[in-house]
PDB file of C-alpha atoms and ligand atoms in Angstrom:
ATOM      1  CA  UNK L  12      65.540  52.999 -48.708  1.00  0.00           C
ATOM      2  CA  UNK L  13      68.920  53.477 -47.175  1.00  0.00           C
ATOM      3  CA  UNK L  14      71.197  53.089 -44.756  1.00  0.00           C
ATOM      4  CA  UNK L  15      74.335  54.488 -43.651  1.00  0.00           C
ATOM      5  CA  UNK L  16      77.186  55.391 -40.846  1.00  0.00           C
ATOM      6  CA  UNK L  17      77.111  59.308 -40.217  1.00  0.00           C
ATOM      7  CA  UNK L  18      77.177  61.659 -37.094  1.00  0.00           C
ATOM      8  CA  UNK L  19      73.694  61.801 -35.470  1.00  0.00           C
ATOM      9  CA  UNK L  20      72.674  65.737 -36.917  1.00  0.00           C
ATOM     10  CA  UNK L  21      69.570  66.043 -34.448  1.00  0.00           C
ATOM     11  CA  UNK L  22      68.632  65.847 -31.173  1.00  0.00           C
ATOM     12  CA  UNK L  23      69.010  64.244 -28.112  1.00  0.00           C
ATOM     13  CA  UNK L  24      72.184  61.962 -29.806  1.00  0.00           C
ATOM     14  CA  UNK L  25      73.208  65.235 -32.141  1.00  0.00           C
ATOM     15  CA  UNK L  26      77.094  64.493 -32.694  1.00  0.00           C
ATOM     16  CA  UNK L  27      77.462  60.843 -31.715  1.00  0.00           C
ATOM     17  CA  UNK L  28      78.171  58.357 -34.670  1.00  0.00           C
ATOM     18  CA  UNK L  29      74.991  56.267 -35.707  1.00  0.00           C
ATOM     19  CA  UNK L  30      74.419  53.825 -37.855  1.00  0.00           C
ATOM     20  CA  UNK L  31      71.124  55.015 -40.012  1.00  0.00           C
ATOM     21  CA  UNK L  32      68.424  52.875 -41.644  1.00  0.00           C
ATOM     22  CA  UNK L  33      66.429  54.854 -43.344  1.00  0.00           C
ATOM     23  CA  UNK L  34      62.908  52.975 -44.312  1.00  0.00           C
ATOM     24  CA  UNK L  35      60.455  53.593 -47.183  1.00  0.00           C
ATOM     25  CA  UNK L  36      57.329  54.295 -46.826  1.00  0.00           C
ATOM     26  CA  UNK L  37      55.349  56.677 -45.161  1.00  0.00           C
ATOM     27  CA  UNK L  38      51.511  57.969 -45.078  1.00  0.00           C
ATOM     28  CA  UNK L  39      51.962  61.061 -43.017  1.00  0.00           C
ATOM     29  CA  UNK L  40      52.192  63.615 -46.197  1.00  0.00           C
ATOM     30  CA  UNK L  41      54.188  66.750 -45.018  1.00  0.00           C
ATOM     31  CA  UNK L  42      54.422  69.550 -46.964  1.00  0.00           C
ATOM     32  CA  UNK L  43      57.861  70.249 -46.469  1.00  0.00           C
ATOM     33  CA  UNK L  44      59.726  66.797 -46.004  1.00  0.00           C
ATOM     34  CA  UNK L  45      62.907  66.963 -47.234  1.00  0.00           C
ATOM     35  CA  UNK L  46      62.660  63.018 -48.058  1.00  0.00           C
ATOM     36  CA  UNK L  47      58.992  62.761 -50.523  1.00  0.00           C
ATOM     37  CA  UNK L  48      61.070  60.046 -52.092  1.00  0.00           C
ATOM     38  CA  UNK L  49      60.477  57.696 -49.558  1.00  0.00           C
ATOM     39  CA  UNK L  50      56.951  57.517 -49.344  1.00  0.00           C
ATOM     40  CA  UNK L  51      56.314  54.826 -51.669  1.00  0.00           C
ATOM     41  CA  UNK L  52      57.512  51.465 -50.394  1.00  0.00           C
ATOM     42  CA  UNK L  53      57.058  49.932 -53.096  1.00  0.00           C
ATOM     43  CA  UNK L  54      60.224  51.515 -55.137  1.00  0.00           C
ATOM     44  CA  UNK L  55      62.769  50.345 -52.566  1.00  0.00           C
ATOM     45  CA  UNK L  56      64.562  47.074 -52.387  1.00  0.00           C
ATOM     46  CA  UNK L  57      63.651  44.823 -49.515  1.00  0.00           C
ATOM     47  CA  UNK L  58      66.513  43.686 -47.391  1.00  0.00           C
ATOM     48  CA  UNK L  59      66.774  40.893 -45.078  1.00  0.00           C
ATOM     49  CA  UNK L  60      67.359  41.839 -41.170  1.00  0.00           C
ATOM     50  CA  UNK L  61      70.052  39.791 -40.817  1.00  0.00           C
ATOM     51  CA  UNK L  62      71.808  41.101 -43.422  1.00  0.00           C
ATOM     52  CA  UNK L  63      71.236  44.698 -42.470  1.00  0.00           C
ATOM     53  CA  UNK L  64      72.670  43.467 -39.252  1.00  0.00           C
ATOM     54  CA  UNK L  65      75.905  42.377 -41.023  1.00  0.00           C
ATOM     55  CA  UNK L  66      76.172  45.911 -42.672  1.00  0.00           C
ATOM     56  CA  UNK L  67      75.639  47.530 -39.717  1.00  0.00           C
ATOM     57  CA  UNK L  68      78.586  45.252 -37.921  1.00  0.00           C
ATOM     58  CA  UNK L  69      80.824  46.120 -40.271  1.00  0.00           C
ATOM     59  CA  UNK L  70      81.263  49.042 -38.827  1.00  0.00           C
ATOM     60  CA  UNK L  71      81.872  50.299 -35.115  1.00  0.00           C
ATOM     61  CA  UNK L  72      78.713  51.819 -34.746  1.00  0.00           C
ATOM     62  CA  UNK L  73      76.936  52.203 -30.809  1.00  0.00           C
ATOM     63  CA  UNK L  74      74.104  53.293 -31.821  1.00  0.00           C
ATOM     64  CA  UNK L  75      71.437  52.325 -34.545  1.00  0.00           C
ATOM     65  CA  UNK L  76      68.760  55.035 -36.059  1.00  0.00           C
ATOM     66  CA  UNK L  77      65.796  53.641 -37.296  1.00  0.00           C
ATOM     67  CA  UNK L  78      63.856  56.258 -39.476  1.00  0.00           C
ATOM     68  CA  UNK L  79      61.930  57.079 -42.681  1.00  0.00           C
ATOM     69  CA  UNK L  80      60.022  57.257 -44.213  1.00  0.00           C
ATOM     70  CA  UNK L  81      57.208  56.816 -41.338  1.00  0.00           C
ATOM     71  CA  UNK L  82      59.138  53.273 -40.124  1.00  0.00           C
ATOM     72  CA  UNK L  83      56.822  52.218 -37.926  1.00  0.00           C
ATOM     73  CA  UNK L  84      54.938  51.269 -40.413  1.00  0.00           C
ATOM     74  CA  UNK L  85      56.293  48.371 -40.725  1.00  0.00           C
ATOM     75  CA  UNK L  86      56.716  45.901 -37.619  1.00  0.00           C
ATOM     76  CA  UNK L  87      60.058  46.589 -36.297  1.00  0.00           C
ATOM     77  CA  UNK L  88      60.018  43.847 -33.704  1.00  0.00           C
ATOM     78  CA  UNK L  89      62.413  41.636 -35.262  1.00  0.00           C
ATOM     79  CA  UNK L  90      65.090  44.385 -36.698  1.00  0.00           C
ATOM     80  CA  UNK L  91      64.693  45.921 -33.813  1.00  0.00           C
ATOM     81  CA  UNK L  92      65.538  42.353 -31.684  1.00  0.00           C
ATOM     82  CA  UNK L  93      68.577  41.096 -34.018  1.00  0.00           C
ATOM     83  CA  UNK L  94      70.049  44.806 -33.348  1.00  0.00           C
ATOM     84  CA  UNK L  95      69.425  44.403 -29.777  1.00  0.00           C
ATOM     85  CA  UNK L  96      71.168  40.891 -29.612  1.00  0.00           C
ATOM     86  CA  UNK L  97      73.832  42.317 -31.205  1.00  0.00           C
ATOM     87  CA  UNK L  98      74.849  44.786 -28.546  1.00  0.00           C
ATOM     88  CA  UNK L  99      73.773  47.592 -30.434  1.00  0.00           C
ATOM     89  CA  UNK L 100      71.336  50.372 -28.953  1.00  0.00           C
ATOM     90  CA  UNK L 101      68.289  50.956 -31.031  1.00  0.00           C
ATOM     91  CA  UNK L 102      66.827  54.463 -31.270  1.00  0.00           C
ATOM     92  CA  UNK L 103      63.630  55.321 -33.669  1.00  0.00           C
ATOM     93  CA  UNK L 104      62.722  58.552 -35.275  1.00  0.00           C
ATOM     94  CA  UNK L 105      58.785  58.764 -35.664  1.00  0.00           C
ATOM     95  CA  UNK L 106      55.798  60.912 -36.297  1.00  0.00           C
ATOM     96  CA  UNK L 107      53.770  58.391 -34.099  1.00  0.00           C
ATOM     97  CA  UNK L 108      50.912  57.944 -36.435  1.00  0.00           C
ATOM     98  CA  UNK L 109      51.342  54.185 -36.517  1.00  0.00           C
ATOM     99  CA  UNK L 110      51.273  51.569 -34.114  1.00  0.00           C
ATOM    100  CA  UNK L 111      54.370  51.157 -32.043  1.00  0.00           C
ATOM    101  CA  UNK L 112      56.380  47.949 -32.680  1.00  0.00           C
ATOM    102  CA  UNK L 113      60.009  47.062 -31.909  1.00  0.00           C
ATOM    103  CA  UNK L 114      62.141  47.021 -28.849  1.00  0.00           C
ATOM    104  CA  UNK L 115      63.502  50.791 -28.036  1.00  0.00           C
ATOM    105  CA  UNK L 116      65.996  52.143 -25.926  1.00  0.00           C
ATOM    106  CA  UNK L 117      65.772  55.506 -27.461  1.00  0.00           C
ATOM    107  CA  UNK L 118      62.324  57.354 -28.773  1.00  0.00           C
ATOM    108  CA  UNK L 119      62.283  60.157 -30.675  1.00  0.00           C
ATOM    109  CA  UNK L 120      58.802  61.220 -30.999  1.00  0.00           C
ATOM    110  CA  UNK L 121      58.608  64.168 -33.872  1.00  0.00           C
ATOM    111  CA  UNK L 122      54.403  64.360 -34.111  1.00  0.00           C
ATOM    112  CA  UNK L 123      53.278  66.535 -37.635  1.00  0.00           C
ATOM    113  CA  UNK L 124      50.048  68.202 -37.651  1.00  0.00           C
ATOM    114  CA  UNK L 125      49.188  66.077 -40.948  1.00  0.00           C
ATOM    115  CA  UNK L 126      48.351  62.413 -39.380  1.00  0.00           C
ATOM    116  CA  UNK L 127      48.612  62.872 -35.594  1.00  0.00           C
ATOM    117  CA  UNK L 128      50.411  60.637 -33.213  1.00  0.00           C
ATOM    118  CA  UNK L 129      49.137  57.574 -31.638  1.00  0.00           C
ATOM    119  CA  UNK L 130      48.333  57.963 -27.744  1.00  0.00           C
ATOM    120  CA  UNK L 131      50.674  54.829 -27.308  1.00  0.00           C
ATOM    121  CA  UNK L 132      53.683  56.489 -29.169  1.00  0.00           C
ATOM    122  CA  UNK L 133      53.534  59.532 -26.627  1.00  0.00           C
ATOM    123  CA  UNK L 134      53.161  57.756 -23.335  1.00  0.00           C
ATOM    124  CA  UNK L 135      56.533  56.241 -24.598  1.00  0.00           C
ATOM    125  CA  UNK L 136      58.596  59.084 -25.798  1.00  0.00           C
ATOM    126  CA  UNK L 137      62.138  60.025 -24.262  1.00  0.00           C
ATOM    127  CA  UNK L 138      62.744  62.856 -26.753  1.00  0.00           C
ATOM    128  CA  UNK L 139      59.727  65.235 -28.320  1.00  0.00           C
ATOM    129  CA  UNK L 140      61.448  66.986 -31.223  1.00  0.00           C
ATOM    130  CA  UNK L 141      59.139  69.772 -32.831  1.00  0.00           C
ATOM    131  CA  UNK L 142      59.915  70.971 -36.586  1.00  0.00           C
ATOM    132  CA  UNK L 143      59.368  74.986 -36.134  1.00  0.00           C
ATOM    133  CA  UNK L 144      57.416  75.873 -40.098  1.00  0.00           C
ATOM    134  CA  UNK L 145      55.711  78.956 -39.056  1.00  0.00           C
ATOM    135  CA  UNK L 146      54.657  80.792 -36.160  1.00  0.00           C
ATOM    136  CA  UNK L 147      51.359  78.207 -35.006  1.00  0.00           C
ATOM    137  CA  UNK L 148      53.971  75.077 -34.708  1.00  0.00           C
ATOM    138  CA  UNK L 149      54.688  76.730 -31.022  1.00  0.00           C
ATOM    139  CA  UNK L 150      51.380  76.146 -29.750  1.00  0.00           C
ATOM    140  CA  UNK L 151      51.990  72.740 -31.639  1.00  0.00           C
ATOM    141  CA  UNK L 152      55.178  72.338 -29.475  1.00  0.00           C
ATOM    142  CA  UNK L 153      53.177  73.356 -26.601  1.00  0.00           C
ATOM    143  CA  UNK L 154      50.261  71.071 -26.775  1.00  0.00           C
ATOM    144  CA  UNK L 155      52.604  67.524 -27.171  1.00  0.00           C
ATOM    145  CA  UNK L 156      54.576  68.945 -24.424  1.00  0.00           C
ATOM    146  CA  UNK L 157      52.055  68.529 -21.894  1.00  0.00           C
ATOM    147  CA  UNK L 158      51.221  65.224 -22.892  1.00  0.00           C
ATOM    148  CA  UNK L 159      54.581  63.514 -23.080  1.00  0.00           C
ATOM    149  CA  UNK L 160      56.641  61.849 -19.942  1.00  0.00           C
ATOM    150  CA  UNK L 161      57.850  64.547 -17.439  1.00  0.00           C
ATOM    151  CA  UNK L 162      61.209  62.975 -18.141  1.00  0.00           C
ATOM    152  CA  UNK L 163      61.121  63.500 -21.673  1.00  0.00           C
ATOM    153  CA  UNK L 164      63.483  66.006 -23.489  1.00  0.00           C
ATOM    154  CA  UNK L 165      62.333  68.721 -25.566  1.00  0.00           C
ATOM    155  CA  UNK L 166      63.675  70.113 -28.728  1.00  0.00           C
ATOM    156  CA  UNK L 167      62.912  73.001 -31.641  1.00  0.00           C
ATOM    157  CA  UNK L 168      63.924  72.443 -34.704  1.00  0.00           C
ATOM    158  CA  UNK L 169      63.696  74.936 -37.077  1.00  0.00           C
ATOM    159  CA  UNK L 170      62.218  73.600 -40.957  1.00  0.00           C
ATOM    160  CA  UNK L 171      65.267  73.777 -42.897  1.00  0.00           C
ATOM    161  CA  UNK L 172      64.567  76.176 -45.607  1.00  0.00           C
ATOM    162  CA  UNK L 173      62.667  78.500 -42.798  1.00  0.00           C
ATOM    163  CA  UNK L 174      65.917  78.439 -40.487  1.00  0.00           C
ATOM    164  CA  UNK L 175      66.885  81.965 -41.557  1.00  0.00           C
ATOM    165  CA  UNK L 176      63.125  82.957 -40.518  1.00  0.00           C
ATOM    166  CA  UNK L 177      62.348  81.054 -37.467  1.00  0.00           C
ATOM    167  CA  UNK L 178      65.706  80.322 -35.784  1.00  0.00           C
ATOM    168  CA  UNK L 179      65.644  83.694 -34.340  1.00  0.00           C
ATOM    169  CA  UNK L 180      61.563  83.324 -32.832  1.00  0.00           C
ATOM    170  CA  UNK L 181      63.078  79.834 -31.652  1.00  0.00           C
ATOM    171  CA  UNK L 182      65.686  81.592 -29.516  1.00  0.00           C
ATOM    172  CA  UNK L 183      63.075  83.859 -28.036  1.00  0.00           C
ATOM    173  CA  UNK L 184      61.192  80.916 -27.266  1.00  0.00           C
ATOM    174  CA  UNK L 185      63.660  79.010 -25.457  1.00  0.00           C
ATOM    175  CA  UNK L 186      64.818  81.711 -23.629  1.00  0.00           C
ATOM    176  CA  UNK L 187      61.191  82.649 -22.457  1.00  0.00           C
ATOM    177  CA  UNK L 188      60.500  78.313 -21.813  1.00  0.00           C
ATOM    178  CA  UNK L 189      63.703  76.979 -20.715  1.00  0.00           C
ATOM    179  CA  UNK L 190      62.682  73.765 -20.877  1.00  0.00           C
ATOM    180  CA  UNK L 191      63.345  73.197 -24.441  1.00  0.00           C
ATOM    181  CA  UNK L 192      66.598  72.940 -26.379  1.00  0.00           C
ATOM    182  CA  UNK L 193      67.266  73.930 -29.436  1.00  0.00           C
ATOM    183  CA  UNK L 194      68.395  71.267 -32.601  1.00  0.00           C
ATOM    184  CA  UNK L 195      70.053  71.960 -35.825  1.00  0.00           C
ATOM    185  CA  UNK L 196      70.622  69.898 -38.556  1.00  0.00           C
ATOM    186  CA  UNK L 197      74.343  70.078 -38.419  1.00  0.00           C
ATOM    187  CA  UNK L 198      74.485  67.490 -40.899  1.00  0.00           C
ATOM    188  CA  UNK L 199      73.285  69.663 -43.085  1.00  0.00           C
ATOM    189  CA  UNK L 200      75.458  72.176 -42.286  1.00  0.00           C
ATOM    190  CA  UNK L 201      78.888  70.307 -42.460  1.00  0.00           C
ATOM    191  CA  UNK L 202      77.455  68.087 -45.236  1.00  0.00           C
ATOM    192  CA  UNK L 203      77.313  64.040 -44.044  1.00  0.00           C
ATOM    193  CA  UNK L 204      74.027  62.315 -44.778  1.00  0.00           C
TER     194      UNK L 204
HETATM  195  S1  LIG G 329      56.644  62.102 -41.443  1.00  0.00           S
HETATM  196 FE1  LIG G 329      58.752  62.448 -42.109  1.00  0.00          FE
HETATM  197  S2  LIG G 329      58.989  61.227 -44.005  1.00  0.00           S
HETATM  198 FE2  LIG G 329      56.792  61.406 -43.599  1.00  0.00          FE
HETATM  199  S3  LIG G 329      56.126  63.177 -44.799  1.00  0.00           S
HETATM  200 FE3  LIG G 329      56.608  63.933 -42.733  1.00  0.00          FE
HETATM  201  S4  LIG G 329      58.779  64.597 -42.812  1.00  0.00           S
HETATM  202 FE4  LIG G 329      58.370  63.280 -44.637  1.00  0.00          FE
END
């Protein structure tokens, strides 16, 4: 669909340069995603890996962000190998409602209540990321919580257009659950894609 150098806005990685590929297609049908132009495949422009390996080497980009889109559907084993080969680490962005291909250092697991994530995506996660829409995604955040690695980091997110709501129950939360973090979209906020 896309794909792009920026500053990492989420997470885990939030402020480190990335290299993003952003992949159409995806079956998971939130209400409030912020990219609905991705879903259909079918009106992007394939690319070949290796040359989305060149494009990515043309820059001095670490670290490589696969996303969507949904991208695992699609097999990512060879992207995910050529980036690999290249000396580049390869992290994924994913509701886990597909089956898990490609070779990871970095999993960002982000489940939405719409299509549910895949028992194989959680065992795997290193990052659970919850999108805070309303008041029930906490016992949302809860539930995946107890199911991902002990080792795994967790992270609130407020919904962008509910930030002015929910950032301040977020807060609350954390403070009342240290465990969890909270992320921001800060590419929103200083405007990079
Ligand atoms: S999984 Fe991501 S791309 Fe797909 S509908 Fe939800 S927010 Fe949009």
């Amino acid at each position: 669909m896309e794909h792009f150098y920026t500053i990492q806005g989420e997470g885990f990685y939030q402020g480190r340069a990335a290299y993003f590929i952003r992949l159409g297609g995806c079956d998971v049908g939130c209400v409030w995603c912020d990219v609905k132009e991705s879903w259909d495949a079918d009106k992007h422009p394939l690319f070949e890996v290796k040359s989305l390996k060149i494009e990515v080497e043309k820059t001095p980009a670490e670290i490589v962000v696969i996303t969507g889109g949904e991208p695992l559907m699609h097999n990512l084993d060879e992207l995910t190998r050529e980036l690999q080969e290249a000396g580049l680490q390869t992290n994924i962005e994913t509701s886990g409602s597909s089956p898990l291909s490609g070779s990871w250092d970095w999993i960002c697991l982000s489940p939405k209540k719409f299509k549910e994530p895949l028992p194989e995506v959680i065992a795997v996660a290193n990052e659970l990321k919850i999108i805070i829409f309303n008041k029930s995604d906490f016992a949302w955040a809860k539930k995946y919580a107890a199911l991902v690695p002990a080792s795994c980091k967790l992270y609130l997110q407020p919904e962008w257009s509910k930030a002015a709501q929910m950032t301040p129950l977020i807060v609350d939360y954390i403070k009342a659950h240290p465990q969890w973090e909270l992320s921001l979209q800060i590419h929103k906020y200083i405007n990079v894609p």
